[in-house]
Short mmCIF file of C-alpha atoms in Angstrom, two decimals:
data_model
loop_
_atom_site.label_atom_id
_atom_site.label_comp_id
_atom_site.label_asym_id
_atom_site.label_seq_id
_atom_site.Cartn_x
_atom_site.Cartn_y
_atom_site.Cartn_z
CA MET M 15 -12.99 26.82 -9.76
CA LYS M 16 -9.77 25.57 -8.68
CA ILE M 17 -8.66 21.49 -8.76
CA LEU M 18 -6.11 20.10 -7.34
CA ILE M 19 -5.18 16.22 -8.89
CA THR M 20 -2.34 13.94 -7.76
CA ALA M 21 -0.93 11.45 -10.39
CA GLY M 22 1.36 8.66 -10.35
CA PRO M 23 3.73 6.97 -7.98
CA THR M 24 5.70 7.91 -5.08
CA ARG M 25 9.93 6.64 -5.00
CA GLU M 26 11.01 5.74 -1.72
CA ALA M 27 14.44 5.67 -1.84
CA ILE M 28 16.79 2.33 -0.21
CA ASP M 29 19.62 3.66 -1.15
CA MET M 30 21.13 6.50 -4.00
CA VAL M 31 20.71 4.10 -6.30
CA ARG M 32 17.39 1.73 -5.67
CA PHE M 33 14.15 2.39 -4.45
CA ILE M 34 10.61 0.74 -3.68
CA THR M 35 8.24 2.04 -5.89
CA ASN M 36 4.58 0.72 -7.87
CA ARG M 37 3.47 0.08 -10.86
CA SER M 38 1.16 2.96 -11.60
CA SER M 39 1.83 5.30 -14.42
CA GLY M 40 0.01 8.19 -14.14
CA LYS M 41 -1.99 8.11 -17.09
CA MET M 42 -5.43 8.54 -15.24
CA GLY M 43 -4.06 11.18 -13.08
CA TYR M 44 -2.77 13.31 -16.25
CA ALA M 45 -5.84 12.54 -17.76
CA LEU M 46 -8.12 14.22 -15.21
CA ALA M 47 -5.92 17.14 -15.37
CA ARG M 48 -6.38 17.73 -19.06
CA ALA M 49 -10.12 16.74 -18.46
CA ALA M 50 -10.21 19.87 -15.78
CA LYS M 51 -8.46 22.55 -17.86
CA ASP M 52 -10.34 21.55 -21.01
CA ASN M 53 -13.18 22.05 -18.43
CA GLY M 54 -11.34 26.18 -18.23
CA TRP M 55 -10.86 25.14 -14.73
CA ASP M 56 -7.34 26.13 -12.45
CA THR M 57 -6.02 23.38 -12.62
CA VAL M 58 -2.82 21.92 -10.00
CA LEU M 59 -1.31 18.82 -10.63
CA ILE M 60 1.12 16.94 -8.24
CA SER M 61 2.63 14.22 -9.99
CA GLY M 62 5.41 11.67 -8.75
CA PRO M 63 7.69 10.39 -11.45
CA VAL M 64 6.20 9.00 -14.75
CA ASN M 65 7.29 9.02 -18.44
CA LEU M 66 4.45 11.70 -19.33
CA PRO M 67 4.93 14.99 -20.44
CA PRO M 68 3.52 17.97 -18.34
CA PRO M 69 -0.25 18.45 -19.77
CA GLU M 70 -0.43 21.75 -21.51
CA GLY M 71 -1.19 25.03 -19.60
CA VAL M 72 -1.60 22.94 -15.69
CA ASP M 73 0.44 23.97 -13.36
CA CYS M 74 2.45 20.56 -12.19
CA ILE M 75 4.50 20.05 -9.48
CA MET M 76 6.92 17.12 -9.92
CA VAL M 77 7.56 14.98 -6.38
CA GLU M 78 9.37 11.84 -5.71
CA SER M 79 8.61 10.14 -2.61
CA ALA M 80 5.37 10.51 -0.50
CA LYS M 81 6.77 13.34 1.76
CA ASP M 82 7.08 15.29 -0.56
CA MET M 83 3.66 14.70 -2.01
CA ALA M 84 2.24 15.21 1.47
CA THR M 85 4.21 18.43 1.46
CA ALA M 86 2.67 19.90 -1.71
CA VAL M 87 -0.46 18.76 -1.18
CA LYS M 88 -0.98 20.23 1.83
CA LYS M 89 0.41 23.74 0.46
CA GLU M 90 -2.38 23.46 -2.59
CA ALA M 91 -5.26 21.63 -0.55
CA PRO M 92 -6.47 25.30 1.25
CA ALA M 93 -7.14 27.08 -1.57
CA ALA M 94 -8.67 24.39 -4.32
CA ASP M 95 -12.14 23.19 -4.14
CA VAL M 96 -12.04 20.03 -5.50
CA ILE M 97 -9.00 17.86 -5.28
CA ILE M 98 -8.65 14.36 -6.40
CA MET M 99 -6.61 11.97 -5.11
CA ALA M 100 -5.39 10.04 -8.08
CA ALA M 101 -1.56 9.09 -7.20
CA ALA M 102 -0.17 5.72 -5.96
CA VAL M 103 1.85 6.83 -2.54
CA ALA M 104 3.18 4.40 -1.12
CA ASP M 105 2.13 2.95 2.45
CA TYR M 106 5.75 2.35 3.30
CA ARG M 107 9.08 3.28 3.24
CA PRO M 108 12.79 1.97 4.49
CA LYS M 109 12.57 3.02 7.83
CA ALA M 110 16.96 3.83 7.19
CA VAL M 111 18.35 5.24 3.78
CA PHE M 112 21.84 3.89 3.12
CA ASP M 113 24.22 5.63 2.83
CA GLY M 114 25.95 5.64 -1.07
CA LYS M 115 25.28 2.22 -2.68
CA LEU M 116 24.27 -0.57 -0.45
CA LYS M 117 26.87 -3.41 -1.88
CA LYS M 118 25.88 -7.06 -2.55
CA GLN M 119 26.73 -9.18 0.03
CA GLU M 120 26.24 -12.95 0.73
CA GLY M 121 23.12 -14.22 2.52
CA GLY M 122 19.36 -12.38 2.29
CA LEU M 123 18.99 -8.69 3.69
CA PHE M 124 16.36 -6.93 5.97
CA LEU M 125 15.06 -4.03 5.33
CA GLU M 126 12.83 -2.40 7.63
CA LEU M 127 9.69 -0.63 6.27
CA GLU M 128 7.85 2.60 8.30
CA ARG M 129 4.30 4.07 7.00
CA THR M 130 4.03 6.79 5.24
CA GLU M 131 1.45 9.48 5.80
CA ASP M 132 -1.78 8.97 4.81
CA ILE M 133 -2.30 12.19 2.94
CA LEU M 134 -6.28 11.08 1.54
CA LEU M 135 -6.69 10.57 6.20
CA TYR M 136 -5.23 14.02 7.05
CA LEU M 137 -7.10 15.65 3.84
CA GLY M 138 -10.61 14.35 4.88
CA GLU M 139 -9.97 15.48 8.64
CA HIS M 140 -8.87 19.49 6.83
CA LYS M 141 -11.43 19.25 4.65
CA ARG M 142 -12.80 22.83 4.79
CA PRO M 143 -17.01 23.48 3.87
CA GLY M 144 -17.77 23.06 0.53
CA GLN M 145 -14.36 21.32 -0.66
CA THR M 146 -14.62 18.22 -2.49
CA LEU M 147 -12.54 15.19 -1.95
CA VAL M 148 -12.27 12.21 -4.00
CA GLY M 149 -10.20 9.10 -3.69
CA PHE M 150 -9.50 6.39 -6.06
CA ALA M 151 -9.55 2.81 -4.76
CA ALA M 152 -7.46 0.31 -6.87
CA GLU M 153 -8.89 -2.75 -5.60
CA ALA M 154 -7.71 -6.88 -6.32
CA THR M 155 -10.54 -8.15 -4.05
CA GLU M 156 -13.79 -7.01 -2.53
CA VAL M 157 -13.41 -3.81 -5.03
CA GLU M 158 -17.17 -2.29 -3.49
CA ALA M 159 -16.56 -3.23 0.07
CA ASN M 160 -12.84 -2.00 -0.11
CA ALA M 161 -13.49 1.24 -1.83
CA VAL M 162 -17.15 2.34 0.51
CA GLY M 163 -15.03 1.54 3.67
CA LYS M 164 -12.54 3.59 2.76
CA LEU M 165 -14.49 6.50 1.37
CA ARG M 166 -16.32 6.13 5.02
CA LYS M 167 -13.22 6.55 7.28
CA LYS M 168 -11.41 9.30 5.28
CA ASN M 169 -14.16 11.17 5.24
CA LEU M 170 -14.23 11.38 1.09
CA ASP M 171 -17.01 12.99 -1.02
CA TRP M 172 -16.78 10.46 -4.15
CA ILE M 173 -14.63 7.26 -4.34
CA ALA M 174 -13.43 5.96 -7.70
CA ALA M 175 -12.99 2.35 -7.56
CA ASN M 176 -11.29 -0.38 -9.97
CA ASP M 177 -10.54 -4.04 -9.88
CA ILE M 178 -7.60 -3.78 -11.18
CA GLY M 179 -7.22 -7.58 -12.21
CA ALA M 180 -9.94 -6.78 -15.07
CA ALA M 181 -9.28 -6.77 -18.42
CA GLY M 182 -8.82 -3.08 -19.57
CA CYS M 183 -8.24 -1.12 -15.80
CA GLY M 184 -4.83 -2.84 -14.88
CA PHE M 185 -1.81 -0.58 -14.85
CA ALA M 186 0.06 1.40 -17.68
CA VAL M 187 -2.92 0.74 -19.87
CA ASN M 188 -4.61 3.16 -21.67
CA THR M 189 -8.25 1.92 -20.85
CA ASN M 190 -10.19 2.12 -17.13
CA GLN M 191 -13.71 1.35 -16.01
CA VAL M 192 -15.06 2.89 -12.62
CA THR M 193 -17.44 2.77 -10.50
CA LEU M 194 -18.24 6.65 -8.61
CA TYR M 195 -19.59 5.58 -4.59
CA SER M 196 -20.76 8.95 -2.66
CA ALA M 197 -20.46 9.56 0.79
CA THR M 198 -24.77 9.83 0.50
CA GLY M 199 -25.14 6.77 -1.18
CA ASP M 200 -24.65 6.85 -4.61
CA ARG M 201 -23.17 3.89 -6.52
CA ILE M 202 -22.35 5.32 -10.53
CA ILE M 203 -21.37 2.57 -12.84
CA LEU M 204 -18.90 3.90 -16.06
CA PRO M 205 -18.19 2.00 -19.13
CA LEU M 206 -14.88 0.87 -20.13
CA ALA M 207 -13.50 3.55 -22.08
CA ASP M 208 -10.29 5.30 -22.77
CA LYS M 209 -8.20 7.22 -19.82
CA PHE M 210 -9.55 10.77 -21.22
CA THR M 211 -13.07 9.43 -21.24
CA VAL M 212 -13.35 8.38 -18.02
CA ALA M 213 -11.79 11.19 -16.33
CA ASN M 214 -14.48 13.71 -17.99
CA ASN M 215 -16.94 11.02 -17.15
CA ILE M 216 -15.95 11.71 -13.58
CA LEU M 217 -16.21 15.35 -13.59
CA ASP M 218 -19.42 15.21 -15.19
CA ILE M 219 -21.11 13.23 -11.92
CA ILE M 220 -18.53 14.85 -9.34
CA VAL M 221 -18.08 18.42 -10.73
CA LYS M 222 -20.92 19.17 -12.72
CA GLY M 223 -23.53 17.04 -11.01
CA LYS M 224 -24.33 14.88 -14.13
CA ARG M 225 -26.01 11.88 -14.68
#
């Protein structure tokens, strides 16, 4: 079985020096890749810029921007039996990238942003029969409503939702607590644990069918 996992943030360039990014550390996605490999599955990890070593035995593809992530995912997705989109891909990028280094000037600066491609939506629209598609929802409010809405809108089979404001569940920490929602109405609360344990619990449910 082949599993495709995405992890980490993306960087969207403003100029040659500056970029827009987010607080994702990639730890959850990397834990999922390690767990998948430990189960003997053929694992591909597409990762944005992180400060983590590549998991041993995992085919790791490093990318920078949301556009790079989309290109890599579209190439690998057709062959994957399970796709887990744990990356925090930027929703917006600067519409124009300044040449060289943008120099400081008097007053403010207007930076026009444009939407990036919704990779998860694309995958949901192009999901082949028998393929399992899993999303992540890091939410600050109305966690369940937002997660279930995303699950339905993007034609997912599962979504793992967490409250980023809860203790032990924010960015860059080594623990997580998620609730899994399925397209068939399952709602499974996983306990707070280290991310590798959480990763194994997620895979047990969505791949092995264990409850």
